[in-house]
Coordinates of C-alpha atoms in Angstrom, one line a residue:
M1 CA 76.1 -64.4 25.5
T2 CA 76.2 -65.0 21.8
A3 CA 74.0 -63.1 19.3
A4 CA 72.3 -66.4 18.5
M5 CA 71.4 -66.9 22.2
T6 CA 70.1 -63.3 22.5
V7 CA 67.9 -63.8 19.4
A8 CA 66.6 -67.1 20.8
R9 CA 65.7 -65.6 24.2
L10 CA 64.0 -62.7 22.5
T11 CA 62.0 -65.1 20.3
R12 CA 60.9 -67.1 23.4
R13 CA 59.8 -63.9 25.1
A14 CA 57.8 -62.9 22.0
V15 CA 56.1 -66.3 21.9
I16 CA 55.2 -66.1 25.6
A17 CA 53.9 -62.6 25.2
T18 CA 51.9 -63.5 22.2
A19 CA 50.5 -66.5 23.9
G20 CA 49.6 -64.3 26.9
V21 CA 47.7 -61.9 24.7
A22 CA 45.9 -64.7 22.9
F23 CA 44.9 -66.3 26.3
A24 CA 43.6 -62.9 27.5
A25 CA 41.7 -62.4 24.4
G26 CA 40.2 -65.9 24.6
T27 CA 39.3 -65.3 28.2
L28 CA 37.5 -62.0 27.3
M29 CA 35.7 -63.6 24.5
S30 CA 34.6 -66.6 26.6
A31 CA 33.4 -64.1 29.2
A32 CA 31.5 -62.2 26.6
L33 CA 29.9 -65.4 25.3
A34 CA 29.0 -66.4 28.9
Q35 CA 27.0 -63.1 29.4
P36 CA 23.4 -63.9 29.9
L37 CA 21.1 -63.1 27.0
E38 CA 18.9 -60.0 27.3
K39 CA 15.3 -61.1 27.5
A40 CA 12.6 -59.6 25.2
T41 CA 9.1 -60.7 24.1
V42 CA 7.3 -60.2 20.8
G43 CA 3.6 -60.6 20.2
A44 CA 2.4 -62.0 16.9
L45 CA -0.3 -64.0 15.2
A46 CA 0.1 -67.5 13.8
L47 CA 0.1 -66.2 10.2
S48 CA 2.6 -66.4 7.4
S49 CA 2.9 -62.6 7.6
S50 CA 4.7 -63.1 10.9
G51 CA 7.2 -65.4 9.0
P52 CA 10.3 -63.3 9.4
I53 CA 9.9 -63.3 13.2
F54 CA 9.6 -67.1 13.2
I55 CA 12.7 -67.3 11.0
A56 CA 14.7 -65.0 13.2
K57 CA 13.8 -67.0 16.3
T58 CA 14.3 -70.5 14.8
K59 CA 17.6 -69.8 13.0
G60 CA 19.1 -68.1 16.1
Y61 CA 19.4 -64.5 14.7
F62 CA 18.0 -63.0 17.9
E63 CA 20.5 -65.1 19.9
K64 CA 23.4 -63.9 17.8
E65 CA 22.5 -60.4 18.8
G66 CA 22.5 -61.3 22.5
L67 CA 18.8 -61.6 22.8
D68 CA 16.6 -64.3 24.3
V69 CA 13.3 -63.6 22.5
D70 CA 10.1 -65.2 23.6
L71 CA 7.2 -65.4 21.2
K72 CA 3.7 -64.7 22.6
M73 CA 0.9 -65.7 20.2
F74 CA -2.4 -63.9 19.9
T75 CA -5.6 -64.6 18.1
S76 CA -6.5 -61.1 16.8
A77 CA -4.6 -58.1 15.5
Q78 CA -6.0 -55.7 18.1
Q79 CA -4.7 -57.8 21.0
V80 CA -1.1 -57.2 20.0
P81 CA -0.8 -53.4 20.3
V82 CA -2.8 -53.6 23.6
A83 CA -0.2 -56.1 24.9
V84 CA 2.6 -53.7 23.9
A85 CA 0.9 -50.7 25.5
S86 CA 0.4 -52.6 28.7
G87 CA 4.0 -53.8 28.8
D88 CA 3.0 -57.5 28.5
V89 CA 5.3 -57.7 25.4
D90 CA 8.2 -55.5 24.2
F91 CA 7.4 -55.7 20.5
G92 CA 4.5 -56.4 18.3
V93 CA 4.1 -57.4 14.7
T94 CA 0.7 -57.6 13.0
G95 CA -1.8 -55.9 10.8
L96 CA -2.7 -52.2 11.4
T97 CA -6.1 -51.3 12.6
A98 CA -8.1 -48.3 13.8
G99 CA -7.5 -49.6 17.4
F100 CA -3.7 -49.5 16.8
Y101 CA -3.9 -45.8 15.8
N102 CA -6.0 -45.0 18.8
L103 CA -3.3 -46.4 21.1
A104 CA -0.7 -44.5 19.0
S105 CA -2.6 -41.3 19.5
K106 CA -2.2 -41.8 23.3
G107 CA 1.5 -42.3 23.0
A108 CA 1.3 -46.0 23.8
V109 CA 2.7 -47.5 20.6
T110 CA 4.9 -46.4 17.6
I111 CA 5.7 -48.1 14.3
I112 CA 9.4 -48.8 13.9
A113 CA 9.5 -50.9 10.7
A114 CA 7.4 -52.6 8.1
Q115 CA 6.0 -56.1 8.2
S116 CA 4.0 -57.5 5.2
R117 CA 2.0 -55.6 2.6
D118 CA -0.4 -56.3 -0.2
E119 CA 1.6 -56.0 -3.3
P120 CA 0.8 -56.6 -7.0
G121 CA 1.4 -60.2 -8.0
F122 CA 1.1 -61.5 -4.4
P123 CA -2.3 -63.3 -3.9
L124 CA -2.7 -62.5 -0.2
S125 CA -6.3 -61.2 0.1
A126 CA -9.1 -61.9 -2.4
Y127 CA -12.3 -60.2 -3.2
M128 CA -15.0 -62.9 -3.5
A129 CA -18.6 -62.9 -4.7
T130 CA -21.2 -65.5 -3.9
N131 CA -22.5 -67.4 -6.9
A132 CA -25.9 -65.7 -6.7
A133 CA -24.3 -62.2 -6.5
Y134 CA -21.9 -63.1 -9.4
D135 CA -24.8 -64.2 -11.6
A136 CA -26.6 -61.0 -10.7
G137 CA -23.7 -58.8 -12.0
L138 CA -21.0 -58.7 -9.3
K139 CA -18.1 -59.5 -11.7
T140 CA -15.3 -57.1 -10.6
P141 CA -14.1 -55.5 -7.4
A142 CA -15.5 -52.1 -8.6
D143 CA -18.9 -53.8 -8.6
L144 CA -18.9 -54.1 -4.8
K145 CA -20.6 -50.7 -4.5
G146 CA -24.0 -51.2 -3.1
K147 CA -23.4 -54.7 -1.9
R148 CA -23.4 -56.5 1.5
I149 CA -19.8 -57.4 2.5
A150 CA -18.9 -59.5 5.5
I151 CA -16.0 -58.2 7.6
T152 CA -14.6 -59.2 11.1
T153 CA -15.1 -55.9 12.9
V154 CA -15.5 -52.1 12.2
G155 CA -12.0 -50.7 12.3
S156 CA -10.4 -53.9 11.0
T157 CA -7.9 -54.4 8.1
F158 CA -10.9 -55.6 6.1
H159 CA -12.7 -52.3 6.7
Y160 CA -9.7 -50.4 5.4
M161 CA -9.4 -52.6 2.4
I162 CA -13.0 -51.7 1.5
G163 CA -12.2 -48.0 2.1
L164 CA -9.2 -48.2 -0.3
L165 CA -11.3 -49.8 -3.0
A166 CA -13.9 -47.2 -2.6
Q167 CA -11.3 -44.4 -2.9
K168 CA -10.0 -45.9 -6.1
H169 CA -13.5 -46.4 -7.8
G170 CA -15.2 -43.2 -6.6
F171 CA -17.5 -44.3 -3.9
T172 CA -17.3 -44.5 0.0
V173 CA -17.8 -47.2 2.6
K174 CA -21.2 -45.7 3.2
D175 CA -22.1 -47.0 -0.3
V176 CA -21.7 -50.6 0.9
T177 CA -23.3 -52.5 3.8
M178 CA -20.5 -53.8 6.0
V179 CA -21.7 -56.8 8.1
P180 CA -19.4 -57.3 11.2
L181 CA -19.2 -60.9 12.2
Q182 CA -16.2 -61.0 14.6
D183 CA -14.0 -63.6 12.9
V184 CA -13.2 -65.2 9.5
P185 CA -15.1 -68.5 10.2
K186 CA -18.3 -66.6 10.8
M187 CA -17.7 -64.5 7.6
V188 CA -17.3 -67.8 5.7
A189 CA -20.5 -69.2 7.1
A190 CA -22.4 -66.0 6.2
F191 CA -20.9 -66.1 2.6
K192 CA -21.9 -69.8 2.1
G193 CA -25.4 -69.1 3.5
G194 CA -26.0 -66.2 1.2
Q195 CA -26.4 -63.7 4.0
V196 CA -23.9 -61.4 2.3
D197 CA -22.9 -60.8 -1.3
A198 CA -19.2 -60.8 -0.8
I199 CA -16.2 -61.0 1.5
I200 CA -12.5 -60.2 1.4
A201 CA -10.8 -63.3 2.5
P202 CA -7.2 -64.5 3.1
S203 CA -5.8 -66.5 0.2
T204 CA -6.1 -69.9 1.8
V205 CA -9.8 -69.3 2.7
S206 CA -10.7 -67.8 -0.7
R207 CA -9.0 -70.6 -2.7
Q208 CA -10.8 -73.2 -0.7
L209 CA -14.2 -71.5 -1.2
A210 CA -13.5 -71.3 -4.9
T211 CA -12.5 -75.0 -5.1
D212 CA -15.6 -75.9 -3.2
G213 CA -17.7 -74.0 -5.7
A214 CA -19.1 -71.7 -3.0
G215 CA -18.2 -68.5 -4.9
K216 CA -16.0 -66.7 -7.4
I217 CA -12.7 -64.8 -6.9
L218 CA -13.0 -61.4 -8.4
G219 CA -9.4 -60.2 -7.9
W220 CA -6.7 -59.6 -5.4
V221 CA -6.2 -56.6 -3.1
G222 CA -2.6 -56.4 -3.9
D223 CA -3.3 -55.9 -7.6
E224 CA -6.1 -53.5 -7.0
T225 CA -5.0 -51.4 -4.1
P226 CA -1.5 -52.1 -2.7
W227 CA -1.1 -51.1 0.9
Q228 CA 1.0 -51.5 4.1
L229 CA -0.9 -54.3 5.8
G230 CA 1.3 -54.8 8.9
A231 CA 4.1 -53.3 10.9
L232 CA 6.7 -53.9 13.6
F233 CA 6.0 -51.7 16.6
T234 CA 7.0 -51.0 20.2
A235 CA 6.3 -48.6 23.0
P236 CA 7.9 -45.1 22.8
K237 CA 9.2 -45.7 26.2
T238 CA 11.1 -48.7 25.0
M239 CA 12.6 -46.7 22.2
K240 CA 13.8 -44.1 24.7
D241 CA 14.9 -46.3 27.6
R242 CA 16.1 -49.5 25.8
R243 CA 17.2 -48.3 22.4
P244 CA 20.2 -50.8 22.3
L245 CA 17.7 -53.6 22.7
V246 CA 15.6 -52.2 19.9
E247 CA 18.7 -51.9 17.7
K248 CA 19.6 -55.6 18.4
F249 CA 16.1 -56.7 17.7
M250 CA 16.0 -54.8 14.4
R251 CA 19.3 -56.2 13.2
A252 CA 18.0 -59.8 13.7
Y253 CA 14.6 -58.9 12.2
K254 CA 16.2 -57.4 9.1
T255 CA 18.4 -60.5 8.6
A256 CA 15.4 -62.6 8.6
L257 CA 13.5 -60.3 6.3
A258 CA 16.2 -60.4 3.7
E259 CA 16.3 -64.2 3.9
Y260 CA 12.5 -64.4 3.6
H261 CA 12.5 -62.0 0.6
T262 CA 15.2 -64.0 -1.2
A263 CA 13.4 -67.3 -0.7
F264 CA 9.7 -66.2 -1.4
N265 CA 9.5 -62.9 -3.2
G266 CA 11.5 -63.6 -6.4
K267 CA 9.9 -63.5 -9.8
D268 CA 10.9 -64.7 -13.3
A269 CA 10.9 -62.6 -16.5
S270 CA 7.1 -63.3 -16.9
G271 CA 6.3 -62.0 -13.4
K272 CA 5.6 -65.5 -12.0
L273 CA 6.8 -66.2 -8.5
V274 CA 9.7 -68.5 -8.2
K275 CA 11.4 -70.5 -5.4
G276 CA 14.6 -68.9 -4.1
P277 CA 17.5 -70.2 -2.0
G278 CA 16.3 -71.7 1.3
Y279 CA 12.7 -71.9 0.2
D280 CA 11.8 -75.4 1.6
E281 CA 13.7 -74.8 4.9
L282 CA 12.0 -71.5 5.5
L283 CA 8.6 -72.7 4.4
G284 CA 8.9 -75.5 7.0
I285 CA 9.7 -73.0 9.7
I286 CA 6.6 -71.0 9.0
A287 CA 4.4 -74.1 8.6
D288 CA 5.6 -75.3 12.0
A289 CA 4.9 -71.9 13.6
T290 CA 1.5 -71.5 12.1
K291 CA 0.6 -75.2 12.4
Q292 CA -0.4 -75.4 8.8
K293 CA 0.6 -77.7 6.0
P294 CA 3.5 -76.2 3.9
E295 CA 1.4 -76.2 0.7
I296 CA -1.3 -74.2 2.5
V297 CA 1.3 -71.7 3.7
A298 CA 2.9 -71.5 0.2
A299 CA -0.4 -70.4 -1.3
G300 CA -0.6 -67.2 0.6
L301 CA 2.9 -66.0 1.3
P302 CA 2.9 -62.2 1.5
Y303 CA 5.4 -59.7 0.2
V304 CA 7.9 -58.2 2.7
D305 CA 10.4 -55.4 2.1
P306 CA 13.9 -56.9 2.6
Q307 CA 15.1 -53.7 4.4
A308 CA 11.9 -53.3 6.5
R309 CA 11.0 -50.1 4.6
L310 CA 7.5 -48.8 5.3
L311 CA 5.0 -47.4 2.8
V312 CA 4.8 -44.2 4.8
D313 CA 2.3 -42.5 2.4
D314 CA -0.1 -45.4 3.0
V315 CA 0.3 -45.2 6.8
V316 CA -0.6 -41.5 6.5
N317 CA -3.6 -42.4 4.3
Q318 CA -4.7 -45.0 6.9
V319 CA -4.7 -42.5 9.7
K320 CA -6.7 -39.9 7.6
F321 CA -9.1 -42.6 6.6
W322 CA -9.8 -43.7 10.2
Q323 CA -10.2 -40.1 11.1
S324 CA -12.8 -39.6 8.4
E325 CA -14.6 -42.7 9.7
G326 CA -14.7 -41.3 13.2
Q327 CA -12.5 -44.1 14.5
V328 CA -9.5 -42.0 15.4
D329 CA -9.1 -38.6 16.9
K330 CA -8.9 -35.9 14.2
S331 CA -6.1 -34.1 16.1
L332 CA -3.6 -37.0 15.6
D333 CA -0.7 -36.1 13.3
P334 CA -0.2 -39.2 11.0
K335 CA 3.6 -38.8 11.0
S336 CA 3.6 -39.0 14.8
V337 CA 2.7 -42.7 14.8
M338 CA 6.1 -43.6 13.3
D339 CA 9.7 -43.7 14.5
L340 CA 11.7 -45.2 11.8
S341 CA 15.2 -44.1 13.0
V342 CA 16.3 -47.6 14.0
A343 CA 15.1 -49.1 10.7
G344 CA 17.4 -46.7 8.9
E345 CA 14.8 -44.6 7.2

């Protein structure tokens, strides 16, 4: 056999071997892709603050992590941690309430990452005065001391926002009269009817009331008292028994957070919010999920941390506040309601 024939035979063998390896790799890849997606459920409210979850679902970020995530929608913040505690959903993302911390004190839920927050320059929640109260001297958020303020329920995010304002201006929630009315539509009705002096209302609601001439916007919670409004949470048992699932969910969630942040949270040199890459596409996704017009959603887009970082000090303050209000057991260690290991904190 000549040297040329030997080289040719060796070359053919190398090609065949390489093809075999490539075929095997392709087979393994196809088999991996054919693996069924791991199922998971997440509870949320139909609000723009849940936007990163809607983005991760719609753009396939969960699926890329091997997850088939089902969204389960709720109508109040307290329903979501209850669903997590009962095992009805694997994850929850919503505003933090006294009820949440009560469940956390029983070891039923734990915060694993941030959701939205009230941040300076982001008009998410407004302090509003009725026209009569404004004319009588209610001109600034600090003037809410001694006034009647509509809220949804005791222990709600509205309750805490009043508590934060009181902490800043040297009074307590006992120096105001909170009027629990169960939901925002009833708060609006009481406001329009003059049964209260003020409300704290979501951006879309407050802007409409101001446009209708029903009252005056006194300021924004994010400018007055920034705080950690919402969080992503799960059950401690899920963290222990299904950590790979939690890690996959977190990767998809953080991908969506970063995209949301780039599109919606950018500012120019003057501090004015500007549209970033993907703005219209992502706005459409959130509008579809919340069943609101895009321009309505755009008026109240909250701030989100692109890396899911939590305002830990504020969460500690929340727990201490609810304890002082008699809403949460005083023995609860504020740091015990968080497990941020998967979020990278």
